[in-house]
Every structure is written in C-alpha cells, then in structure tokens.
Amino acid sequence: MRSFWGLMRAYWVSDRWKEAWTLTLVIALLTALSSKAGVWFAEASGELVNSIAFFHDAANTTPLRSLLVNAGVLVLLVVLKDAGFTGIRNLVSATLHRKWRGWLDSRFNEALLDGNHTHFHAQHASTGSGAPAPDNIDQRVQESIKDMTGGAIGLAMGVLGVATSLYFVGQKLLENSVEVKGLEFLGSYGSAILAFLAVATYVPLNTWIAVKLGGLLERLNVRMQQAEGSYRGELTTFLRRSFHVAASQGEGVQRTMHGRLYVDIDGTWTRLNIVNTVYMSFELIYNFIGARIVAYGPGLVPFIHNGLDLKGYITGSELVNSLIGQCSWFIHVMPAIATLRANSQRVTELANAIENVQHPQEFYSQTGRSDFHYASQNPVFGLTIQKLELAHQGEDATPFLSAANLRFRRGEWTFLKGESGCGKTSLIKAINGLWPYGRGTIVFPEGVKSFYAAQEVKLQPVSLKQLVCLPGSEHDHGDAQVASALHKAGLGDFIEHMADESREGKSWDQVLSGGQKQKLVVARIVLQQPGLLFLDEATGALDPDGKVAFHQAIKDNCPDVTVISVMHEAVAPRSMTGSEFYHSIVAIADGVATKKPLVPTLPAELTTILVQPRPVPRPVEDKWLRFSRRLKQK
C-alpha cells in the first residue's frame, strides 16, 4: 500500500476478496443497467417530442392518448433508472465504501500499534532524505482514508458508466445512423461518424483544460488538509492542557497561536475558492455548449436534407448528448479526482512512514548512528549494559551519555541520580528500545517481564478494571485479583466501580487526580508482578508519605523485582522504619554514568529511635535553673 495503485487494489487481493468482488460485480451490473436505461430514456424522449410535434396532424387519430402514454413511459423509465438501478447501486456502493474503509482502518491500526512501537517511531523521526515525519496521523487514518475510499468508488463507477454508455449509446447511434449529403462515401454510417467526431473533438480539448485546473486543485487540497489538520491538532492539545493554560493565564498566547494557524487555513481556502469558481464557470459553459450545440449539430445536416425526420433527429441528438455527458465524466469529477489524489497522497505517505520504521535501527541509521544490540541471558545475572553511548541525530554527534559497564542484579533497587537534562530518562528509554541514536549492548534477563512507568499517566477511555490490567486484557485477571491490587495501591474506594468506564459522565482520566493515577500504576505493578521495573519519575505527583507508600507497596508485593528509578529528589526515599528501599546509585556526571552501592547509614535500630517523635525541649534558661538548684542543695 505504498503506492497509489497498490493502495487501490489491496482490499481486492486481501483475505476479504470475496466480499470485495461480490459488491463490485453487483455495482457493475447495476451501472450497466443504468446505462442501458439511458438509451431507453433517449428513445422515449424522442417519442414524446414526436407526439407533441404531430399532435394536430390529421393522421394522428389518438393524439392525447399518444402524448400521455409517451409521457408515462418516460416517467416510468426515470423512476426505474434513478430510483431503481441508480438508487440500489448507491446503497451497494455505500456498503462497499464502509467495508473497504473498515478494512483499511484496521490494517493501519494494526501496523501502527504493533509490538515494534511503530506509532512512536513514525512520528518522532525524519527519514534519511530529510523529509519530515507524517503530520496529523489521526487525520490521515480517519478523514483521508474515508474520503479516499468514497472518492475512489465514485470515480470507478464513473469510468464503468462511461464504458457501458459508449457501448450501448454507440450501438444505438450506429443503428439509427443515416447517409449524409456530401459524405456519401461513408454510406449509412455518415451521421454516426459525424456524432463521434464531434464528441472526440469537443471532449478531449476541454478535458485537457480540466486536467490543468485539476492539478491546481490537487495541490491546494493537500495544503488545505495539512492546514486543517494542524489547527485541529492544536485545538485537541489545547483542550488536554486546558488547566495549565488557565493556571498560567495563557489564553492570550493560545489565542494568538490559534489565529496564526487559522491564517494558513484562510489563505489556502481563498486560493481554493478562486480555482473552484473558475472551474465551475468553465464546467457550466462546457455543459451548455455540449448539450445545446455539439449534441444537436451532427444530426442537423441530414435533418435539413430530409435524411432524418424530427423524431429521428431528436432521438439522435439526445443520444449524442448522453454520450457527451458520459464521456465528460472526467471533466465533471475533476475536483473529486483532485481530492482523491490529495487523500491518497496523505495515506500513502503514512503507509511509507510505517514501512520505513519496521526496522527502527536501520531507519535511524540513515540520519545518525544507531547501533544497539539487545540480547538475553540467564535471569540469575540480571540486567547488563555494556559500552553504552547515547547521542542525538547526526553522524558526527558527540555522545552526551556513556556507560562502560552497568549490572543490575535480580532484586536490586537502583536510584538514578544527576542534574536535570543529564540523560537519566534517556538511559531508561535506551534500555527499553525507545531511544534512537547511539550504540551499546543491553542484555535482559531471559523470560523476565518488564514494566515501564512514566511520570505522566494518560488513561484510555475503558473500564477501571481494564486500566489496572494493562498492558494485558481484563480477561487475564479475576475481579478479586484486581480488587486486591487496587486495595494495596491505596485505591480501595474505587473497587465497586471496577466495571465502569466512567463516573458521572467523566472518563477515569478526568476522575482521578495526578496522584491517584500514579497509585493506579502501583496497582498495575502489583497485579502484573514484573521482574524488571523502570520508574521514570513515577512518583512526581505524590507527597512524601505517598512516595513512601508507593515504594512500600512494590517492596511488599514484588519481592524479587529489579527496580531502576529516576527521581528529582537528591536522596532516595526510605521506609517508615528508616530502612533503605534502594541498594545502589547510578550517578551521572560529566556525561558518564557510574554505579556504586548506596552509602551506609546508621544502624536500623538507631534510625528507628531517631525517627520516633521526641518531646519538645524546655527553654535553655529552665535547664540552668534546675542545675543551679541541685548545686545549692549539695
């Protein structure tokens, strides 16, 4: 699906080809019947005009009856063609549109949401040629696919209509053809050949004009989609950070940003409207000349020389008009073609971006050094990092962080310490395969489940039980297990609402506070029982007691877990008894990460005594008075 035609035929060669071809064949049959009905319509129009022309003729003994019958036949043909063949075809084509769009949507969702984290890589990097990552992926998956599939089906039906009309109308023109004075060498095919020449001259010339205008429309449609997508994306982001805008009184800045984005929409829309107006005027003039001059011109010569009667002339002219209308399909749908090509370009760009990042290291190697090696070893040896260097984009980029040899034993808790921006989070991302540039070897304990807890928790609009069960399914764990995890995490008040996707019309992302969301992460950890846990400032929204409870819940319920944690605190938190949660520290200074044991502290017994509440000492003067009294007594 990386090219236009590949994208167009993918559904018809997929595992749902029977569904696709069945609907397509039904549409083709109905289109052919509609084209044949067009011929019947032209003949009936000729009969009606003839009955009107000879209404007062002495030879016409039943003029009123003939007029009404011909009018009734014409109405019945209109109903049969428009409400029957065309109406049913519209329903079948809408079904094909729905099925095709659904299949494409599922394919793109599967591709974006695979285990390779394609959705992440596709929007966070540029290709080797320097082209930017695809903008507004949501718009491409939703609007572009919908408009592209609908437009393609409509255009395909138009092409089929042209082909069937050429066959049926052309056949009828040849049947009704007569000799033309001055063109006797053509025999009885003279009037038909004149009609075909008129169509062949008039339609291609105007089609060329339509193609030129269509090119402008296509480019403006692409630009319009980009502008609309950027504006909508910023509105969505703004609503997500609405509180922060209100708290900082940043409405003025936000308003300016919206205004700047809309200027792009307005300017592009203005140019698009001008081109559309020009095209509409061109199309109206084209239709008038085609229907009133070109269609009635070829039959005029034989009619003047009595080669055709009025009925034959009207019938032939209506057939030519029908032929021009069908052959002009390309002109009539040029704006739709421009929109189709714009939408297909958006979709194929996304397909190419998805395909390009299927092998992330090869992809990132085009714009920098990306040479990470991931392996596994016996779980006894824990997690090992060897000769790791992290850098930014660029072949000559200097590493901002290096770690010669780091080993994290099973059950060991390690605290990452360093100044802001030194690369603590980047180190965790690199271990998890989410940092693009650098080199090194990361050896995971074989068969051990890992869990990455980030600072910002965004909750999907699903039930509370499903949120706790992530990244697995809600069917993987029983209600009792989930309830126990919620209780241990300090969210026992919500147990009775586990099956609910919302409370009072609000999603869980809106219901839970920042601290509660981080407690929800604890519930996930307790339930999933990972062997390797990465905490990337996962307690930032908790108060000191909450941070202690966060760690204690993990300590009590995941005894063998290896923890690697990033926090802003200068000193790692301790338990309520004063004992250390963490065993070691990875200090990052001057771009180098070194690991060392946590500095020993006072014995646990003494620490316990020191953390207990002590009575408030009396003023110093009282001590001296007591001391003086004792001296006097002696």
GROMACS .gro file of C-alpha atoms in nm, residues 29-349:
model
  321
   29LEU     CA    1  -2.427  -0.489  -1.320
   30LEU     CA    2  -2.641  -0.202  -1.188
   31THR     CA    3  -2.420   0.051  -1.371
   32ALA     CA    4  -2.466  -0.135  -1.698
   33LEU     CA    5  -2.844  -0.145  -1.647
   34SER     CA    6  -2.843   0.228  -1.570
   35SER     CA    7  -2.653   0.299  -1.892
   36LYS     CA    8  -2.897   0.085  -2.092
   37ALA     CA    9  -3.183   0.273  -1.929
   38GLY     CA   10  -3.021   0.593  -2.058
   39VAL     CA   11  -3.067   0.465  -2.413
   40TRP     CA   12  -3.430   0.383  -2.341
   41PHE     CA   13  -3.469   0.733  -2.197
   42ALA     CA   14  -3.333   0.892  -2.516
   43GLU     CA   15  -3.573   0.688  -2.731
   44ALA     CA   16  -3.868   0.773  -2.505
   45SER     CA   17  -3.772   1.144  -2.520
   46GLY     CA   18  -3.779   1.124  -2.897
   47GLU     CA   19  -4.123   0.959  -2.892
   48LEU     CA   20  -4.259   1.224  -2.656
   49VAL     CA   21  -4.127   1.514  -2.866
   50ASN     CA   22  -4.264   1.345  -3.177
   51SER     CA   23  -4.609   1.306  -3.020
   52ILE     CA   24  -4.608   1.675  -2.933
   53ALA     CA   25  -4.490   1.779  -3.281
   54PHE     CA   26  -4.762   1.576  -3.458
   55PHE     CA   27  -5.036   1.637  -3.201
   56HIS     CA   28  -5.252   1.822  -3.461
   57ASP     CA   29  -5.160   1.601  -3.756
   58ALA     CA   30  -5.467   1.459  -3.932
   59ALA     CA   31  -5.307   1.115  -3.944
   60ASN     CA   32  -5.278   1.110  -3.562
   61THR     CA   33  -5.616   0.970  -3.457
   62THR     CA   34  -5.538   0.949  -3.081
   63PRO     CA   35  -5.312   1.248  -3.011
   64LEU     CA   36  -5.392   1.287  -2.641
   65ARG     CA   37  -5.362   0.917  -2.569
   66SER     CA   38  -5.029   0.900  -2.756
   67LEU     CA   39  -4.895   1.204  -2.566
   68LEU     CA   40  -4.995   1.069  -2.225
   69VAL     CA   41  -4.862   0.720  -2.295
   70ASN     CA   42  -4.524   0.852  -2.410
   71ALA     CA   43  -4.506   1.086  -2.109
   72GLY     CA   44  -4.596   0.799  -1.874
   73VAL     CA   45  -4.332   0.571  -2.029
   74LEU     CA   46  -4.072   0.847  -1.987
   75VAL     CA   47  -4.164   0.892  -1.619
   76LEU     CA   48  -4.151   0.516  -1.557
   77LEU     CA   49  -3.806   0.500  -1.715
   78VAL     CA   50  -3.688   0.785  -1.493
   79VAL     CA   51  -3.818   0.603  -1.186
   80LEU     CA   52  -3.664   0.273  -1.299
   81LYS     CA   53  -3.328   0.434  -1.376
   82ASP     CA   54  -3.294   0.678  -1.085
   83ALA     CA   55  -3.487   0.510  -0.803
   84GLY     CA   56  -3.425   0.154  -0.915
   85PHE     CA   57  -3.085   0.097  -1.074
   86THR     CA   58  -2.909   0.415  -0.953
   87GLY     CA   59  -3.066   0.412  -0.604
   88ILE     CA   60  -2.986   0.048  -0.533
   89ARG     CA   61  -2.638   0.097  -0.677
   90ASN     CA   62  -2.586   0.384  -0.433
   91LEU     CA   63  -2.676   0.155  -0.140
   92VAL     CA   64  -2.441  -0.119  -0.258
   93SER     CA   65  -2.159   0.129  -0.325
   94ALA     CA   66  -2.208   0.280   0.024
   95THR     CA   67  -2.176  -0.073   0.168
   96LEU     CA   68  -1.856  -0.129  -0.030
   97HIS     CA   69  -1.729   0.209   0.094
   98ARG     CA   70  -1.798   0.112   0.456
   99LYS     CA   71  -1.637  -0.232   0.422
  100TRP     CA   72  -1.330  -0.105   0.236
  101ARG     CA   73  -1.273   0.181   0.478
  102GLY     CA   74  -1.313  -0.054   0.777
  103TRP     CA   75  -1.056  -0.295   0.633
  104LEU     CA   76  -0.804  -0.017   0.562
  105ASP     CA   77  -0.860   0.135   0.906
  106SER     CA   78  -0.792  -0.199   1.075
  107ARG     CA   79  -0.476  -0.252   0.868
  108PHE     CA   80  -0.333   0.087   0.960
  109ASN     CA   81  -0.425   0.043   1.326
  110GLU     CA   82  -0.257  -0.298   1.336
  111ALA     CA   83   0.051  -0.154   1.168
  112LEU     CA   84   0.073   0.149   1.396
  113LEU     CA   85   0.000  -0.042   1.718
  114ASP     CA   86   0.235  -0.336   1.672
  115GLY     CA   87   0.499  -0.459   1.914
  116ASN     CA   88   0.758  -0.256   1.727
  117HIS     CA   89   0.608   0.070   1.867
  118THR     CA   90   0.564   0.187   1.509
  119HIS     CA   91   0.331   0.469   1.614
  120PHE     CA   92   0.614   0.610   1.826
  121HIS     CA   93   0.893   0.579   1.570
  122ALA     CA   94   0.679   0.705   1.280
  123GLN     CA   95   0.610   1.042   1.441
  124HIS     CA   96   0.938   1.105   1.623
  125ALA     CA   97   1.191   1.099   1.345
  126SER     CA   98   1.270   1.215   0.994
  127THR     CA   99   1.365   0.995   0.705
  128GLY     CA  100   1.714   0.977   0.565
  129SER     CA  101   1.620   1.211   0.283
  130GLY     CA  102   1.528   1.478   0.536
  131ALA     CA  103   1.152   1.457   0.480
  132PRO     CA  104   0.956   1.529   0.797
  133ALA     CA  105   0.756   1.268   0.984
  134PRO     CA  106   0.392   1.243   0.873
  135ASP     CA  107   0.187   1.521   1.028
  136ASN     CA  108  -0.160   1.467   1.179
  137ILE     CA  109  -0.167   1.087   1.169
  138ASP     CA  110  -0.514   1.093   1.323
  139GLN     CA  111  -0.649   1.292   1.029
  140ARG     CA  112  -0.485   1.060   0.777
  141VAL     CA  113  -0.631   0.747   0.937
  142GLN     CA  114  -0.977   0.895   0.984
  143GLU     CA  115  -1.065   1.159   0.725
  144SER     CA  116  -0.818   1.082   0.445
  145ILE     CA  117  -0.899   0.711   0.433
  146LYS     CA  118  -1.273   0.779   0.445
  147ASP     CA  119  -1.265   1.042   0.168
  148MET     CA  120  -1.020   0.843  -0.042
  149THR     CA  121  -1.225   0.521  -0.041
  150GLY     CA  122  -1.550   0.706  -0.110
  151GLY     CA  123  -1.394   0.907  -0.390
  152ALA     CA  124  -1.231   0.604  -0.550
  153ILE     CA  125  -1.557   0.409  -0.559
  154GLY     CA  126  -1.741   0.704  -0.711
  155LEU     CA  127  -1.475   0.751  -0.977
  156ALA     CA  128  -1.464   0.381  -1.058
  157MET     CA  129  -1.840   0.379  -1.108
  158GLY     CA  130  -1.799   0.679  -1.338
  159VAL     CA  131  -1.539   0.500  -1.552
  160LEU     CA  132  -1.762   0.193  -1.573
  161GLY     CA  133  -2.056   0.416  -1.664
  162VAL     CA  134  -1.854   0.570  -1.948
  163ALA     CA  135  -1.758   0.227  -2.083
  164THR     CA  136  -2.112   0.087  -2.074
  165SER     CA  137  -2.260   0.406  -2.217
  166LEU     CA  138  -2.012   0.405  -2.503
  167TYR     CA  139  -2.122   0.053  -2.583
  168PHE     CA  140  -2.499   0.094  -2.557
  169VAL     CA  141  -2.527   0.454  -2.685
  170GLY     CA  142  -2.273   0.392  -2.962
  171GLN     CA  143  -2.460   0.081  -3.068
  172LYS     CA  144  -2.787   0.274  -3.087
  173LEU     CA  145  -2.626   0.561  -3.280
  174LEU     CA  146  -2.500   0.315  -3.538
  175GLU     CA  147  -2.844   0.156  -3.563
  176ASN     CA  148  -3.011   0.493  -3.624
  177SER     CA  149  -2.736   0.630  -3.850
  178VAL     CA  150  -2.826   0.759  -4.198
  179GLU     CA  151  -2.639   0.878  -4.504
  180VAL     CA  152  -2.522   1.241  -4.500
  181LYS     CA  153  -2.511   1.455  -4.812
  182GLY     CA  154  -2.153   1.527  -4.908
  183LEU     CA  155  -2.032   1.224  -4.714
  184GLU     CA  156  -2.191   0.960  -4.928
  185PHE     CA  157  -1.868   0.756  -4.926
  186LEU     CA  158  -1.940   0.675  -4.560
  187GLY     CA  159  -2.266   0.513  -4.655
  188SER     CA  160  -2.535   0.479  -4.390
  189TYR     CA  161  -2.280   0.539  -4.110
  190GLY     CA  162  -2.240   0.908  -4.202
  191SER     CA  163  -2.447   1.066  -3.921
  192ALA     CA  164  -2.298   0.833  -3.657
  193ILE     CA  165  -1.943   0.916  -3.763
  194LEU     CA  166  -2.024   1.289  -3.751
  195ALA     CA  167  -2.155   1.245  -3.397
  196PHE     CA  168  -1.847   1.051  -3.289
  197LEU     CA  169  -1.614   1.314  -3.444
  198ALA     CA  170  -1.797   1.595  -3.264
  199VAL     CA  171  -1.762   1.417  -2.931
  200ALA     CA  172  -1.399   1.317  -2.997
  201THR     CA  173  -1.307   1.679  -3.079
  202TYR     CA  174  -1.502   1.861  -2.811
  203VAL     CA  175  -1.444   1.640  -2.506
  204PRO     CA  176  -1.061   1.585  -2.517
  205LEU     CA  177  -0.982   1.954  -2.569
  206ASN     CA  178  -1.185   2.052  -2.265
  207THR     CA  179  -1.053   1.757  -2.069
  208TRP     CA  180  -0.700   1.896  -2.116
  209ILE     CA  181  -0.817   2.227  -1.965
  210ALA     CA  182  -0.980   2.037  -1.679
  211VAL     CA  183  -0.656   1.847  -1.607
  212LYS     CA  184  -0.460   2.171  -1.576
  213LEU     CA  185  -0.714   2.318  -1.335
  214GLY     CA  186  -0.730   1.983  -1.151
  215GLY     CA  187  -0.357   1.998  -1.082
  216LEU     CA  188  -0.405   2.327  -0.902
  217LEU     CA  189  -0.698   2.183  -0.707
  218GLU     CA  190  -0.495   1.879  -0.601
  219ARG     CA  191  -0.207   2.086  -0.463
  220LEU     CA  192  -0.443   2.321  -0.283
  221ASN     CA  193  -0.639   2.028  -0.138
  222VAL     CA  194  -0.321   1.877   0.008
  223ARG     CA  195  -0.224   2.212   0.155
  224MET     CA  196  -0.575   2.262   0.293
  225GLN     CA  197  -0.571   1.922   0.464
  226GLN     CA  198  -0.235   1.998   0.622
  227ALA     CA  199  -0.356   2.336   0.750
  228GLU     CA  200  -0.684   2.196   0.881
  229GLY     CA  201  -0.505   1.904   1.048
  230SER     CA  202  -0.254   2.130   1.222
  231TYR     CA  203  -0.529   2.357   1.352
  232ARG     CA  204  -0.740   2.066   1.477
  233GLY     CA  205  -0.436   1.902   1.635
  234GLU     CA  206  -0.352   2.220   1.826
  235LEU     CA  207  -0.713   2.251   1.945
  236THR     CA  208  -0.702   1.894   2.074
  237THR     CA  209  -0.372   1.954   2.252
  238PHE     CA  210  -0.503   2.279   2.399
  239LEU     CA  211  -0.809   2.108   2.547
  240ARG     CA  212  -0.582   1.849   2.710
  241ARG     CA  213  -0.373   2.118   2.873
  242SER     CA  214  -0.668   2.346   2.946
  243PHE     CA  215  -0.595   2.362   3.319
  244HIS     CA  216  -0.233   2.465   3.263
  245VAL     CA  217  -0.341   2.741   3.023
  246ALA     CA  218  -0.593   2.869   3.278
  247ALA     CA  219  -0.348   2.848   3.570
  248SER     CA  220  -0.079   3.041   3.381
  249GLN     CA  221  -0.335   3.282   3.232
  250GLY     CA  222  -0.202   3.188   2.892
  251GLU     CA  223  -0.524   3.244   2.700
  252GLY     CA  224  -0.372   3.538   2.512
  253VAL     CA  225  -0.079   3.335   2.385
  254GLN     CA  226  -0.308   3.046   2.297
  255ARG     CA  227  -0.542   3.280   2.111
  256THR     CA  228  -0.251   3.421   1.911
  257MET     CA  229  -0.138   3.070   1.825
  258HIS     CA  230  -0.487   2.974   1.704
  259GLY     CA  231  -0.506   3.292   1.499
  260ARG     CA  232  -0.172   3.221   1.334
  261LEU     CA  233  -0.277   2.868   1.242
  262TYR     CA  234  -0.610   2.987   1.104
  263VAL     CA  235  -0.438   3.243   0.882
  264ASP     CA  236  -0.289   2.950   0.692
  265ILE     CA  237  -0.635   2.791   0.656
  266ASP     CA  238  -0.790   3.118   0.540
  267GLY     CA  239  -0.523   3.192   0.280
  268THR     CA  240  -0.532   2.840   0.136
  269TRP     CA  241  -0.912   2.839   0.138
  270THR     CA  242  -0.920   3.169  -0.051
  271ARG     CA  243  -0.700   3.031  -0.329
  272LEU     CA  244  -0.902   2.709  -0.337
  273ASN     CA  245  -1.228   2.902  -0.371
  274ILE     CA  246  -1.092   3.106  -0.661
  275VAL     CA  247  -0.984   2.795  -0.852
  276ASN     CA  248  -1.315   2.622  -0.774
  277THR     CA  249  -1.506   2.924  -0.905
  278VAL     CA  250  -1.304   2.925  -1.227
  279TYR     CA  251  -1.363   2.553  -1.268
  280MET     CA  252  -1.737   2.584  -1.202
  281SER     CA  253  -1.769   2.858  -1.465
  282PHE     CA  254  -1.572   2.650  -1.714
  283GLU     CA  255  -1.791   2.346  -1.645
  284LEU     CA  256  -2.120   2.538  -1.685
  285ILE     CA  257  -2.015   2.684  -2.020
  286TYR     CA  258  -1.890   2.343  -2.131
  287ASN     CA  259  -2.220   2.176  -2.037
  288PHE     CA  260  -2.430   2.433  -2.223
  289ILE     CA  261  -2.230   2.417  -2.545
  290GLY     CA  262  -2.217   2.038  -2.529
  291ALA     CA  263  -2.589   1.989  -2.464
  292ARG     CA  264  -2.729   2.260  -2.692
  293ILE     CA  265  -2.480   2.295  -2.979
  294VAL     CA  266  -2.245   1.997  -3.009
  295ALA     CA  267  -2.518   1.739  -2.937
  296TYR     CA  268  -2.765   1.884  -3.191
  297GLY     CA  269  -2.508   1.980  -3.456
  298PRO     CA  270  -2.420   1.644  -3.618
  299GLY     CA  271  -2.784   1.546  -3.688
  300LEU     CA  272  -2.876   1.888  -3.825
  301VAL     CA  273  -2.723   1.826  -4.169
  302PRO     CA  274  -2.920   1.507  -4.250
  303PHE     CA  275  -3.233   1.662  -4.095
  304ILE     CA  276  -3.210   1.966  -4.326
  305HIS     CA  277  -3.173   1.737  -4.628
  306ASN     CA  278  -3.468   1.524  -4.514
  307GLY     CA  279  -3.244   1.234  -4.427
  308LEU     CA  280  -3.396   1.231  -4.077
  309ASP     CA  281  -3.743   1.310  -3.953
  310LEU     CA  282  -3.796   1.515  -3.637
  311LYS     CA  283  -3.826   1.205  -3.419
  312GLY     CA  284  -3.501   1.062  -3.553
  313TYR     CA  285  -3.325   1.397  -3.516
  314ILE     CA  286  -3.437   1.442  -3.152
  315THR     CA  287  -3.356   1.082  -3.064
  316GLY     CA  288  -3.011   1.102  -3.223
  317SER     CA  289  -2.935   1.435  -3.058
  318GLU     CA  290  -3.037   1.303  -2.716
  319LEU     CA  291  -2.812   1.001  -2.770
  320VAL     CA  292  -2.520   1.230  -2.858
  321ASN     CA  293  -2.597   1.444  -2.555
  322SER     CA  294  -2.596   1.130  -2.340
  323LEU     CA  295  -2.265   1.025  -2.497
  324ILE     CA  296  -2.110   1.368  -2.431
  325GLY     CA  297  -2.237   1.360  -2.075
  326GLN     CA  298  -2.083   1.019  -2.011
  327CYS     CA  299  -1.755   1.099  -2.185
  328SER     CA  300  -1.741   1.427  -1.994
  329TRP     CA  301  -1.743   1.235  -1.669
  330PHE     CA  302  -1.371   1.306  -1.628
  331ILE     CA  303  -1.437   1.680  -1.653
  332HIS     CA  304  -1.730   1.673  -1.413
  333VAL     CA  305  -1.540   1.480  -1.147
  334MET     CA  306  -1.204   1.654  -1.182
  335PRO     CA  307  -1.245   1.829  -0.842
  336ALA     CA  308  -1.326   1.489  -0.692
  337ILE     CA  309  -1.019   1.340  -0.863
  338ALA     CA  310  -0.804   1.618  -0.719
  339THR     CA  311  -0.946   1.545  -0.373
  340LEU     CA  312  -0.892   1.170  -0.423
  341ARG     CA  313  -0.531   1.219  -0.522
  342ALA     CA  314  -0.475   1.452  -0.227
  343ASN     CA  315  -0.624   1.198   0.014
  344SER     CA  316  -0.438   0.906  -0.139
  345GLN     CA  317  -0.113   1.103  -0.115
  346ARG     CA  318  -0.176   1.154   0.258
  347VAL     CA  319  -0.250   0.786   0.308
  348THR     CA  320   0.042   0.655   0.101
  349GLU     CA  321   0.280   0.890   0.286
   0.00000   0.00000   0.00000
